[in-house]
mmCIF file of C-alpha atoms in Angstrom:
data_model
loop_
_atom_site.group_PDB
_atom_site.id
_atom_site.type_symbol
_atom_site.label_atom_id
_atom_site.label_comp_id
_atom_site.label_asym_id
_atom_site.label_seq_id
_atom_site.Cartn_x
_atom_site.Cartn_y
_atom_site.Cartn_z
ATOM 1 C CA UNK A 1 27.673 12.331 8.680
ATOM 2 C CA UNK A 2 26.123 13.266 5.349
ATOM 3 C CA UNK A 3 22.756 11.643 4.677
ATOM 4 C CA UNK A 4 21.829 10.943 1.069
ATOM 5 C CA UNK A 5 18.293 9.896 0.219
ATOM 6 C CA UNK A 6 17.325 7.419 -2.487
ATOM 7 C CA UNK A 7 14.847 8.765 -5.019
ATOM 8 C CA UNK A 8 11.271 7.558 -4.714
ATOM 9 C CA UNK A 9 8.120 7.773 -6.846
ATOM 10 C CA UNK A 10 4.860 6.802 -5.119
ATOM 11 C CA UNK A 11 2.257 5.196 -7.380
ATOM 12 C CA UNK A 12 -0.907 6.181 -5.520
ATOM 13 C CA UNK A 13 -3.505 7.606 -7.907
ATOM 14 C CA UNK A 14 -4.614 6.905 -11.454
ATOM 15 C CA UNK A 15 -5.047 3.145 -11.100
ATOM 16 C CA UNK A 16 -7.692 1.017 -12.799
ATOM 17 C CA UNK A 17 -9.263 -2.024 -11.132
ATOM 18 C CA UNK A 18 -11.202 -4.873 -12.743
ATOM 19 C CA UNK A 19 -12.733 -8.105 -11.481
ATOM 20 C CA UNK A 20 -11.741 -11.343 -13.195
ATOM 21 C CA UNK A 21 -14.615 -13.604 -12.208
ATOM 22 C CA UNK A 22 -13.937 -16.085 -15.027
ATOM 23 C CA UNK A 23 -10.158 -16.034 -14.440
ATOM 24 C CA UNK A 24 -9.619 -15.025 -18.062
ATOM 25 C CA UNK A 25 -7.105 -12.218 -17.545
ATOM 26 C CA UNK A 26 -3.983 -14.279 -18.116
ATOM 27 C CA UNK A 27 -5.270 -15.955 -21.286
ATOM 28 C CA UNK A 28 -6.567 -12.648 -22.653
ATOM 29 C CA UNK A 29 -3.280 -10.988 -21.698
ATOM 30 C CA UNK A 30 -4.747 -8.123 -19.700
ATOM 31 C CA UNK A 31 -1.199 -7.466 -18.464
ATOM 32 C CA UNK A 32 -0.193 -6.466 -22.025
ATOM 33 C CA UNK A 33 -3.445 -5.429 -23.713
ATOM 34 C CA UNK A 34 -4.902 -3.477 -20.801
ATOM 35 C CA UNK A 35 -7.970 -4.069 -18.663
ATOM 36 C CA UNK A 36 -11.356 -4.571 -20.323
ATOM 37 C CA UNK A 37 -13.961 -1.834 -20.658
ATOM 38 C CA UNK A 38 -15.763 -1.208 -17.412
ATOM 39 C CA UNK A 39 -12.663 -1.222 -15.211
ATOM 40 C CA UNK A 40 -13.106 1.266 -12.392
ATOM 41 C CA UNK A 41 -10.854 4.136 -11.356
ATOM 42 C CA UNK A 42 -9.055 3.276 -8.120
ATOM 43 C CA UNK A 43 -6.380 4.432 -5.736
ATOM 44 C CA UNK A 44 -3.700 2.418 -3.949
ATOM 45 C CA UNK A 45 -3.561 1.336 -1.146
ATOM 46 C CA UNK A 46 -7.011 -0.186 -1.455
ATOM 47 C CA UNK A 47 -8.982 -3.383 -1.113
ATOM 48 C CA UNK A 48 -11.108 -4.709 -3.952
ATOM 49 C CA UNK A 49 -14.335 -4.576 -1.920
ATOM 50 C CA UNK A 50 -14.105 -0.767 -1.756
ATOM 51 C CA UNK A 51 -14.933 -0.698 -5.479
ATOM 52 C CA UNK A 52 -16.672 -4.053 -5.960
ATOM 53 C CA UNK A 53 -18.641 -4.844 -2.770
ATOM 54 C CA UNK A 54 -19.278 -8.528 -2.185
ATOM 55 C CA UNK A 55 -16.716 -9.690 -4.751
ATOM 56 C CA UNK A 56 -14.145 -12.408 -3.993
ATOM 57 C CA UNK A 57 -11.530 -14.284 -6.013
ATOM 58 C CA UNK A 58 -9.319 -12.652 -8.671
ATOM 59 C CA UNK A 59 -8.865 -8.978 -9.574
ATOM 60 C CA UNK A 60 -6.418 -6.900 -11.612
ATOM 61 C CA UNK A 61 -4.899 -3.527 -10.799
ATOM 62 C CA UNK A 62 -3.423 -1.447 -13.630
ATOM 63 C CA UNK A 63 -1.340 1.724 -13.574
ATOM 64 C CA UNK A 64 0.100 3.652 -16.541
ATOM 65 C CA UNK A 65 2.902 6.039 -15.654
ATOM 66 C CA UNK A 66 5.987 7.845 -16.902
ATOM 67 C CA UNK A 67 8.879 7.685 -14.408
ATOM 68 C CA UNK A 68 10.140 10.871 -12.788
ATOM 69 C CA UNK A 69 13.430 9.320 -11.717
ATOM 70 C CA UNK A 70 17.109 9.976 -12.410
ATOM 71 C CA UNK A 71 19.062 6.721 -12.504
ATOM 72 C CA UNK A 72 22.845 6.464 -12.865
ATOM 73 C CA UNK A 73 24.865 3.475 -13.983
ATOM 74 C CA UNK A 74 25.604 2.299 -10.445
ATOM 75 C CA UNK A 75 21.955 2.398 -9.362
ATOM 76 C CA UNK A 76 18.900 0.156 -9.651
ATOM 77 C CA UNK A 77 15.169 0.823 -9.747
ATOM 78 C CA UNK A 78 13.173 -1.294 -7.312
ATOM 79 C CA UNK A 79 9.405 -1.724 -7.503
ATOM 80 C CA UNK A 80 8.251 -2.026 -3.893
ATOM 81 C CA UNK A 81 4.955 -3.165 -2.391
ATOM 82 C CA UNK A 82 4.550 -2.403 1.306
ATOM 83 C CA UNK A 83 1.751 -4.960 1.688
ATOM 84 C CA UNK A 84 -0.648 -7.048 -0.404
ATOM 85 C CA UNK A 85 -3.205 -9.771 0.276
ATOM 86 C CA UNK A 86 -2.779 -12.592 -0.771
ATOM 87 C CA UNK A 87 -1.221 -13.908 -4.019
ATOM 88 C CA UNK A 88 0.265 -11.322 -6.393
ATOM 89 C CA UNK A 89 1.565 -11.600 -9.939
ATOM 90 C CA UNK A 90 3.350 -8.438 -11.039
ATOM 91 C CA UNK A 91 3.781 -7.519 -14.717
ATOM 92 C CA UNK A 92 5.588 -4.541 -16.230
ATOM 93 C CA UNK A 93 5.173 -3.658 -19.906
ATOM 94 C CA UNK A 94 3.718 -7.064 -20.691
ATOM 95 C CA UNK A 95 6.398 -9.175 -18.962
ATOM 96 C CA UNK A 96 6.194 -11.014 -15.650
ATOM 97 C CA UNK A 97 8.315 -9.314 -12.986
ATOM 98 C CA UNK A 98 7.668 -11.751 -10.144
ATOM 99 C CA UNK A 99 5.170 -13.230 -7.715
ATOM 100 C CA UNK A 100 4.566 -12.993 -3.981
ATOM 101 C CA UNK A 101 2.275 -14.681 -1.498
ATOM 102 C CA UNK A 102 1.529 -13.268 1.914
ATOM 103 C CA UNK A 103 -0.454 -10.671 3.828
ATOM 104 C CA UNK A 104 1.709 -8.552 6.105
ATOM 105 C CA UNK A 105 5.238 -8.400 4.691
ATOM 106 C CA UNK A 106 6.746 -5.936 2.191
ATOM 107 C CA UNK A 107 8.310 -7.186 -1.041
ATOM 108 C CA UNK A 108 10.118 -5.699 -4.017
ATOM 109 C CA UNK A 109 11.492 -6.481 -7.475
ATOM 110 C CA UNK A 110 14.375 -5.126 -9.550
ATOM 111 C CA UNK A 111 12.771 -3.534 -12.639
ATOM 112 C CA UNK A 112 15.794 -1.584 -13.893
ATOM 113 C CA UNK A 113 16.019 -3.386 -17.237
ATOM 114 C CA UNK A 114 12.245 -3.562 -17.792
ATOM 115 C CA UNK A 115 11.417 0.069 -17.064
ATOM 116 C CA UNK A 116 10.996 2.552 -19.925
ATOM 117 C CA UNK A 117 12.820 5.568 -18.434
ATOM 118 C CA UNK A 118 11.405 8.306 -20.674
ATOM 119 C CA UNK A 119 8.063 6.917 -21.828
ATOM 120 C CA UNK A 120 4.813 5.382 -20.658
ATOM 121 C CA UNK A 121 4.970 2.156 -18.667
ATOM 122 C CA UNK A 122 2.166 -0.327 -18.007
ATOM 123 C CA UNK A 123 2.152 -1.885 -14.521
ATOM 124 C CA UNK A 124 -0.357 -4.704 -14.020
ATOM 125 C CA UNK A 125 -0.889 -6.639 -10.800
ATOM 126 C CA UNK A 126 -3.071 -9.731 -10.596
ATOM 127 C CA UNK A 127 -4.249 -10.294 -7.020
ATOM 128 C CA UNK A 128 -6.100 -13.398 -5.865
ATOM 129 C CA UNK A 129 -7.364 -14.900 -2.636
ATOM 130 C CA UNK A 130 -9.465 -18.007 -1.946
ATOM 131 C CA UNK A 131 -12.936 -17.704 -0.443
ATOM 132 C CA UNK A 132 -15.661 -20.365 -0.309
ATOM 133 C CA UNK A 133 -13.893 -21.831 -3.358
ATOM 134 C CA UNK A 134 -10.164 -22.540 -3.786
ATOM 135 C CA UNK A 135 -8.285 -20.063 -5.971
ATOM 136 C CA UNK A 136 -4.927 -20.655 -7.679
ATOM 137 C CA UNK A 137 -4.433 -23.903 -5.790
ATOM 138 C CA UNK A 138 -5.010 -22.459 -2.309
ATOM 139 C CA UNK A 139 -7.989 -23.041 -0.038
ATOM 140 C CA UNK A 140 -9.183 -20.432 2.431
ATOM 141 C CA UNK A 141 -8.411 -22.665 5.439
ATOM 142 C CA UNK A 142 -4.769 -23.030 4.348
ATOM 143 C CA UNK A 143 -3.804 -19.383 4.057
ATOM 144 C CA UNK A 144 -3.267 -16.760 6.779
ATOM 145 C CA UNK A 145 -6.638 -14.979 7.076
ATOM 146 C CA UNK A 146 -6.915 -13.743 10.714
ATOM 147 C CA UNK A 147 -10.548 -14.223 11.867
ATOM 148 C CA UNK A 148 -12.068 -13.578 8.453
ATOM 149 C CA UNK A 149 -14.872 -15.734 7.081
ATOM 150 C CA UNK A 150 -14.699 -16.975 3.462
ATOM 151 C CA UNK A 151 -17.626 -15.005 2.041
ATOM 152 C CA UNK A 152 -19.918 -13.946 4.890
ATOM 153 C CA UNK A 153 -19.776 -11.649 7.890
ATOM 154 C CA UNK A 154 -21.004 -12.097 11.447
ATOM 155 C CA UNK A 155 -20.270 -10.479 14.835
ATOM 156 C CA UNK A 156 -16.787 -11.350 16.055
ATOM 157 C CA UNK A 157 -15.424 -12.042 12.591
ATOM 158 C CA UNK A 158 -13.820 -9.982 9.842
ATOM 159 C CA UNK A 159 -14.654 -9.551 6.173
ATOM 160 C CA UNK A 160 -12.592 -11.458 3.612
ATOM 161 C CA UNK A 161 -10.624 -8.610 2.036
ATOM 162 C CA UNK A 162 -7.906 -8.750 -0.631
ATOM 163 C CA UNK A 163 -5.944 -6.318 -2.769
ATOM 164 C CA UNK A 164 -2.968 -3.953 -2.714
ATOM 165 C CA UNK A 165 -3.209 -2.925 0.928
ATOM 166 C CA UNK A 166 0.081 -1.018 1.168
ATOM 167 C CA UNK A 167 1.937 1.712 -0.662
ATOM 168 C CA UNK A 168 3.354 0.905 -4.112
ATOM 169 C CA UNK A 169 6.447 2.843 -5.150
ATOM 170 C CA UNK A 170 9.495 2.981 -7.397
ATOM 171 C CA UNK A 171 12.758 3.504 -5.533
ATOM 172 C CA UNK A 172 16.203 4.280 -6.872
ATOM 173 C CA UNK A 173 18.862 2.509 -4.809
ATOM 174 C CA UNK A 174 22.624 2.030 -5.219
ATOM 175 C CA UNK A 175 23.845 -1.300 -6.525
ATOM 176 C CA UNK A 176 25.806 -1.454 -3.288
ATOM 177 C CA UNK A 177 23.556 -0.617 -0.351
ATOM 178 C CA UNK A 178 22.308 -1.441 3.127
ATOM 179 C CA UNK A 179 19.207 -3.536 2.508
ATOM 180 C CA UNK A 180 18.235 -4.208 6.128
ATOM 181 C CA UNK A 181 19.081 -2.887 9.581
ATOM 182 C CA UNK A 182 18.141 -4.412 12.933
ATOM 183 C CA UNK A 183 18.835 -2.358 16.060
ATOM 184 C CA UNK A 184 18.489 -3.391 19.702
ATOM 185 C CA UNK A 185 19.085 -1.368 22.847
ATOM 186 C CA UNK A 186 20.877 -3.860 25.076
ATOM 187 C CA UNK A 187 20.069 -3.087 28.718
ATOM 188 C CA UNK A 188 22.720 -5.526 29.964
ATOM 189 C CA UNK A 189 25.687 -3.994 28.111
ATOM 190 C CA UNK A 190 24.590 -0.398 27.553
ATOM 191 C CA UNK A 191 25.269 -0.845 23.834
ATOM 192 C CA UNK A 192 23.071 -0.528 20.798
ATOM 193 C CA UNK A 193 23.539 -3.776 18.900
ATOM 194 C CA UNK A 194 23.169 -3.675 15.123
ATOM 195 C CA UNK A 195 22.809 -6.309 12.448
ATOM 196 C CA UNK A 196 23.199 -4.887 8.947
ATOM 197 C CA UNK A 197 22.695 -6.615 5.626
ATOM 198 C CA UNK A 198 24.776 -5.140 2.805
ATOM 199 C CA UNK A 199 24.051 -6.039 -0.818
ATOM 200 C CA UNK A 200 26.948 -5.632 -3.260
ATOM 201 C CA UNK A 201 26.161 -5.851 -6.988
ATOM 202 C CA UNK A 202 29.205 -3.823 -8.111
ATOM 203 C CA UNK A 203 32.535 -5.509 -7.376
ATOM 204 C CA UNK A 204 34.322 -6.942 -4.324
ATOM 205 C CA UNK A 205 35.669 -4.116 -2.185
ATOM 206 C CA UNK A 206 36.475 -2.832 1.286
ATOM 207 C CA UNK A 207 34.172 -0.185 2.722
ATOM 208 C CA UNK A 208 33.603 1.721 5.909
ATOM 209 C CA UNK A 209 30.434 1.596 7.964
ATOM 210 C CA UNK A 210 29.791 4.745 9.998
ATOM 211 C CA UNK A 211 27.202 4.478 12.772
ATOM 212 C CA UNK A 212 25.671 7.499 14.498
ATOM 213 C CA UNK A 213 23.326 7.197 17.490
ATOM 214 C CA UNK A 214 21.230 10.247 18.386
ATOM 215 C CA UNK A 215 18.404 11.164 20.708
ATOM 216 C CA UNK A 216 15.271 10.964 18.589
ATOM 217 C CA UNK A 217 13.498 13.959 20.116
ATOM 218 C CA UNK A 218 16.387 16.427 20.092
ATOM 219 C CA UNK A 219 18.604 14.966 17.382
ATOM 220 C CA UNK A 220 21.614 15.356 19.686
ATOM 221 C CA UNK A 221 24.312 12.735 18.975
ATOM 222 C CA UNK A 222 25.211 10.429 21.851
ATOM 223 C CA UNK A 223 27.614 7.938 20.241
ATOM 224 C CA UNK A 224 29.348 7.161 16.959
ATOM 225 C CA UNK A 225 31.687 4.494 15.628
ATOM 226 C CA UNK A 226 33.458 3.529 12.417
ATOM 227 C CA UNK A 227 34.069 -0.003 11.172
ATOM 228 C CA UNK A 228 35.847 -1.475 8.147
ATOM 229 C CA UNK A 229 34.585 -4.532 6.277
ATOM 230 C CA UNK A 230 35.349 -6.460 3.112
ATOM 231 C CA UNK A 231 32.302 -7.040 0.948
ATOM 232 C CA UNK A 232 32.257 -9.766 -1.723
ATOM 233 C CA UNK A 233 29.525 -9.850 -4.338
ATOM 234 C CA UNK A 234 26.113 -10.730 -2.923
ATOM 235 C CA UNK A 235 24.800 -10.289 0.607
ATOM 236 C CA UNK A 236 26.955 -9.785 3.698
ATOM 237 C CA UNK A 237 25.580 -9.610 7.244
ATOM 238 C CA UNK A 238 27.572 -7.463 9.680
ATOM 239 C CA UNK A 239 27.110 -7.423 13.458
ATOM 240 C CA UNK A 240 28.180 -4.335 15.421
ATOM 241 C CA UNK A 241 27.817 -2.881 18.909
ATOM 242 C CA UNK A 242 27.967 0.834 19.698
ATOM 243 C CA UNK A 243 28.469 1.770 23.386
ATOM 244 C CA UNK A 244 26.158 4.506 24.701
ATOM 245 C CA UNK A 245 27.254 6.313 27.849
ATOM 246 C CA UNK A 246 24.540 6.350 30.528
ATOM 247 C CA UNK A 247 21.750 5.147 28.251
ATOM 248 C CA UNK A 248 18.268 6.373 29.087
ATOM 249 C CA UNK A 249 15.767 3.537 29.259
ATOM 250 C CA UNK A 250 12.430 3.470 27.463
ATOM 251 C CA UNK A 251 9.538 3.268 29.917
ATOM 252 C CA UNK A 252 5.757 3.579 29.761
ATOM 253 C CA UNK A 253 5.986 6.971 31.511
ATOM 254 C CA UNK A 254 9.175 8.041 29.723
ATOM 255 C CA UNK A 255 9.184 6.547 26.197
ATOM 256 C CA UNK A 256 12.699 7.668 25.336
ATOM 257 C CA UNK A 257 13.937 6.674 21.880
ATOM 258 C CA UNK A 258 17.187 6.789 19.938
ATOM 259 C CA UNK A 259 17.738 7.080 16.182
ATOM 260 C CA UNK A 260 20.488 4.902 14.721
ATOM 261 C CA UNK A 261 21.837 5.851 11.282
ATOM 262 C CA UNK A 262 24.255 3.593 9.416
ATOM 263 C CA UNK A 263 26.196 5.005 6.459
ATOM 264 C CA UNK A 264 28.054 2.940 3.871
ATOM 265 C CA UNK A 265 31.212 4.756 2.731
ATOM 266 C CA UNK A 266 33.105 3.588 -0.372
ATOM 267 C CA UNK A 267 36.280 5.309 -1.585
ATOM 268 C CA UNK A 268 35.625 8.204 0.774
ATOM 269 C CA UNK A 269 32.066 8.797 -0.479
ATOM 270 C CA UNK A 270 28.838 8.012 1.358
ATOM 271 C CA UNK A 271 26.884 5.860 -1.080
ATOM 272 C CA UNK A 272 23.914 4.807 1.070
ATOM 273 C CA UNK A 273 22.345 5.333 4.490
ATOM 274 C CA UNK A 274 19.765 3.452 6.514
ATOM 275 C CA UNK A 275 18.112 4.638 9.743
ATOM 276 C CA UNK A 276 16.070 2.927 12.447
ATOM 277 C CA UNK A 277 14.957 3.939 15.896
ATOM 278 C CA UNK A 278 15.053 1.926 19.082
ATOM 279 C CA UNK A 279 14.829 2.110 22.846
ATOM 280 C CA UNK A 280 16.677 0.478 25.714
ATOM 281 C CA UNK A 281 14.046 -1.862 27.146
ATOM 282 C CA UNK A 282 13.561 -5.431 28.264
ATOM 283 C CA UNK A 283 10.237 -7.048 29.141
ATOM 284 C CA UNK A 284 10.384 -10.360 30.989
ATOM 285 C CA UNK A 285 8.189 -12.829 32.826
ATOM 286 C CA UNK A 286 9.992 -13.703 36.055
ATOM 287 C CA UNK A 287 10.243 -17.165 37.602
ATOM 288 C CA UNK A 288 7.656 -16.019 40.126
ATOM 289 C CA UNK A 289 5.197 -15.271 37.315
ATOM 290 C CA UNK A 290 5.384 -11.486 37.680
ATOM 291 C CA UNK A 291 6.054 -9.125 34.776
ATOM 292 C CA UNK A 292 9.196 -6.972 34.711
ATOM 293 C CA UNK A 293 10.098 -3.996 32.508
ATOM 294 C CA UNK A 294 13.799 -3.095 32.677
ATOM 295 C CA UNK A 295 14.086 -5.113 35.882
ATOM 296 C CA UNK A 296 11.213 -3.272 37.590
ATOM 297 C CA UNK A 297 8.065 -5.179 38.454
ATOM 298 C CA UNK A 298 5.114 -3.846 36.478
ATOM 299 C CA UNK A 299 1.374 -4.449 36.584
ATOM 300 C CA UNK A 300 0.225 -5.045 33.015
ATOM 301 C CA UNK A 301 -3.000 -3.258 32.095
ATOM 302 C CA UNK A 302 -3.776 -4.539 28.612
ATOM 303 C CA UNK A 303 -6.580 -3.679 26.235
ATOM 304 C CA UNK A 304 -6.980 -5.291 22.839
ATOM 305 C CA UNK A 305 -7.861 -4.194 19.339
ATOM 306 C CA UNK A 306 -9.028 -6.023 16.241
ATOM 307 C CA UNK A 307 -7.404 -3.146 14.347
ATOM 308 C CA UNK A 308 -10.444 -2.837 12.110
ATOM 309 C CA UNK A 309 -11.665 0.406 10.593
ATOM 310 C CA UNK A 310 -14.926 1.661 9.089
ATOM 311 C CA UNK A 311 -15.304 1.029 5.342
ATOM 312 C CA UNK A 312 -11.745 -0.173 4.735
ATOM 313 C CA UNK A 313 -11.797 -3.009 7.296
ATOM 314 C CA UNK A 314 -8.020 -3.546 7.783
ATOM 315 C CA UNK A 315 -7.210 -0.385 5.792
ATOM 316 C CA UNK A 316 -8.051 3.004 7.363
ATOM 317 C CA UNK A 317 -9.735 5.426 4.988
ATOM 318 C CA UNK A 318 -8.935 8.187 7.496
ATOM 319 C CA UNK A 319 -5.242 7.910 8.568
ATOM 320 C CA UNK A 320 -6.073 9.391 11.979
ATOM 321 C CA UNK A 321 -8.000 6.215 12.818
ATOM 322 C CA UNK A 322 -4.642 4.392 12.966
ATOM 323 C CA UNK A 323 -3.750 6.394 16.068
ATOM 324 C CA UNK A 324 -6.942 7.468 17.809
ATOM 325 C CA UNK A 325 -7.635 4.238 19.721
ATOM 326 C CA UNK A 326 -4.151 4.242 21.226
ATOM 327 C CA UNK A 327 -4.390 7.818 22.454
ATOM 328 C CA UNK A 328 -7.628 6.868 24.221
ATOM 329 C CA UNK A 329 -6.130 3.638 25.582
ATOM 330 C CA UNK A 330 -3.177 5.529 27.042
ATOM 331 C CA UNK A 331 -5.463 8.203 28.499
ATOM 332 C CA UNK A 332 -7.573 5.450 30.094
ATOM 333 C CA UNK A 333 -4.584 4.051 31.974
ATOM 334 C CA UNK A 334 -3.639 1.100 29.794
ATOM 335 C CA UNK A 335 0.057 0.353 29.257
ATOM 336 C CA UNK A 336 -0.245 -2.460 26.696
ATOM 337 C CA UNK A 337 -2.408 -3.213 23.663
ATOM 338 C CA UNK A 338 -2.968 -6.644 22.189
ATOM 339 C CA UNK A 339 -3.373 -6.760 18.409
ATOM 340 C CA UNK A 340 -5.684 -9.737 18.108
ATOM 341 C CA UNK A 341 -5.798 -11.902 14.976
ATOM 342 C CA UNK A 342 -3.445 -9.689 12.994
ATOM 343 C CA UNK A 343 -0.367 -7.580 13.586
ATOM 344 C CA UNK A 344 -0.171 -3.832 13.963
ATOM 345 C CA UNK A 345 0.722 -1.633 11.025
ATOM 346 C CA UNK A 346 4.333 -0.361 11.160
ATOM 347 C CA UNK A 347 3.104 3.225 11.610
ATOM 348 C CA UNK A 348 1.148 2.081 14.671
ATOM 349 C CA UNK A 349 4.221 0.458 16.224
ATOM 350 C CA UNK A 350 6.103 3.729 15.834
ATOM 351 C CA UNK A 351 3.229 5.674 17.372
ATOM 352 C CA UNK A 352 2.937 3.320 20.361
ATOM 353 C CA UNK A 353 6.699 3.602 20.871
ATOM 354 C CA UNK A 354 6.253 7.350 21.234
ATOM 355 C CA UNK A 355 3.177 7.092 23.479
ATOM 356 C CA UNK A 356 4.685 4.601 25.901
ATOM 357 C CA UNK A 357 2.471 1.632 25.038
ATOM 358 C CA UNK A 358 3.770 -1.935 24.951
ATOM 359 C CA UNK A 359 2.501 -4.196 22.172
ATOM 360 C CA UNK A 360 1.425 -7.836 22.150
ATOM 361 C CA UNK A 361 1.085 -8.749 18.475
ATOM 362 C CA UNK A 362 -0.308 -11.754 16.615
ATOM 363 C CA UNK A 363 0.150 -12.645 12.931
ATOM 364 C CA UNK A 364 -2.708 -13.256 10.504
ATOM 365 C CA UNK A 365 -1.767 -16.934 10.482
ATOM 366 C CA UNK A 366 -2.373 -17.399 14.223
ATOM 367 C CA UNK A 367 -6.118 -17.800 13.715
ATOM 368 C CA UNK A 368 -8.417 -20.215 11.932
ATOM 369 C CA UNK A 369 -6.058 -22.192 9.709
ATOM 370 C CA UNK A 370 -6.331 -25.922 9.164
ATOM 371 C CA UNK A 371 -3.859 -28.545 10.363
ATOM 372 C CA UNK A 372 -1.938 -29.375 7.180
ATOM 373 C CA UNK A 373 1.566 -29.257 5.739
ATOM 374 C CA UNK A 374 0.771 -26.297 3.479
ATOM 375 C CA UNK A 375 -0.944 -24.355 6.278
ATOM 376 C CA UNK A 376 2.115 -24.891 8.476
ATOM 377 C CA UNK A 377 4.417 -23.685 5.692
ATOM 378 C CA UNK A 378 2.354 -20.522 5.194
ATOM 379 C CA UNK A 379 2.095 -19.963 8.948
ATOM 380 C CA UNK A 380 5.870 -20.053 9.383
ATOM 381 C CA UNK A 381 6.365 -17.769 6.376
ATOM 382 C CA UNK A 382 3.911 -15.223 7.797
ATOM 383 C CA UNK A 383 5.290 -15.374 11.335
ATOM 384 C CA UNK A 384 8.982 -15.176 10.428
ATOM 385 C CA UNK A 385 8.494 -12.335 7.944
ATOM 386 C CA UNK A 386 6.452 -10.422 10.505
ATOM 387 C CA UNK A 387 9.194 -10.847 13.113
ATOM 388 C CA UNK A 388 11.765 -9.579 10.618
ATOM 389 C CA UNK A 389 9.581 -6.615 9.647
ATOM 390 C CA UNK A 390 8.938 -5.478 13.230
ATOM 391 C CA UNK A 391 11.932 -6.772 15.196
ATOM 392 C CA UNK A 392 13.513 -3.346 15.772
#
């Protein structure tokens, strides 16, 4: 199976960041005219407090760049944000691209028609979050905020952080592509079950889906299958099952993983691939109240983490800090870690998969929100998007 990679341009350095204490940025058109004098140099990912300690409310990020991308007629350019907190308005070259509200879920926009391919572009992102005062129609008690306090800090709580907390990138993708892939090692059937979402913005057609399952550590293939589907315009969800002979189960002492790669083949040419990894595992609470992993009774030894880091709070300044606690937890005999008042980062889930640590995860919205219709709406949005992000 030939694997083709989409082009990607990470927008990490060379940002500017400015506070908007009077909420004047929209009226003064900072998104078109640029940030005012005094804006600070910044990098992304980052939180606003790293550059403006003790500031809450509204801030603007700005990045000027010239794309280093090659885009053909059957491709799109997506502007992707891995994570941001809380309400984002995204502008490109003076025009609104889109908005997003949330804390833990990735989001993206099609900027193909707005991007200047061979010249300078101006990307502006307005980020806001309520604190002791409502901001943009949201109160602090309504939104997902883990165990943060509005504008103070005390033992047992977290600091109210906001900003572009995940990677920002431009990605070239085919107009017909696999946009999502869920994989599940089914211990009852010995199959790897897949749910693929295919987006077709070209024309209705029939295509082939090739699926290859390999051992993650060695790369050795263990199973493959081919399937044919008809794809109308828009989104199509396909469900597949690939049998694996004598599957090796994931366990805390043998964290064995598989890599599943799906390839979309149109007119004999592979136009897009998507890969995920998974393990064969099932954790259950029995009728007798005991815990079982893959049918074997297990004694759960669980630690917990607030997943907070020096300086950056929920954003590690040193990437090694994302992993260090879990190495020590495993070495101390724990087999599970609870992420309290906020979910793990995706890179941490992958690392715990490899270490042999089970995860008990909570969303931001599980703590401290009020009992109201809007809070319930935001809670469900946060929870369901987190499940979708981490379900494989």
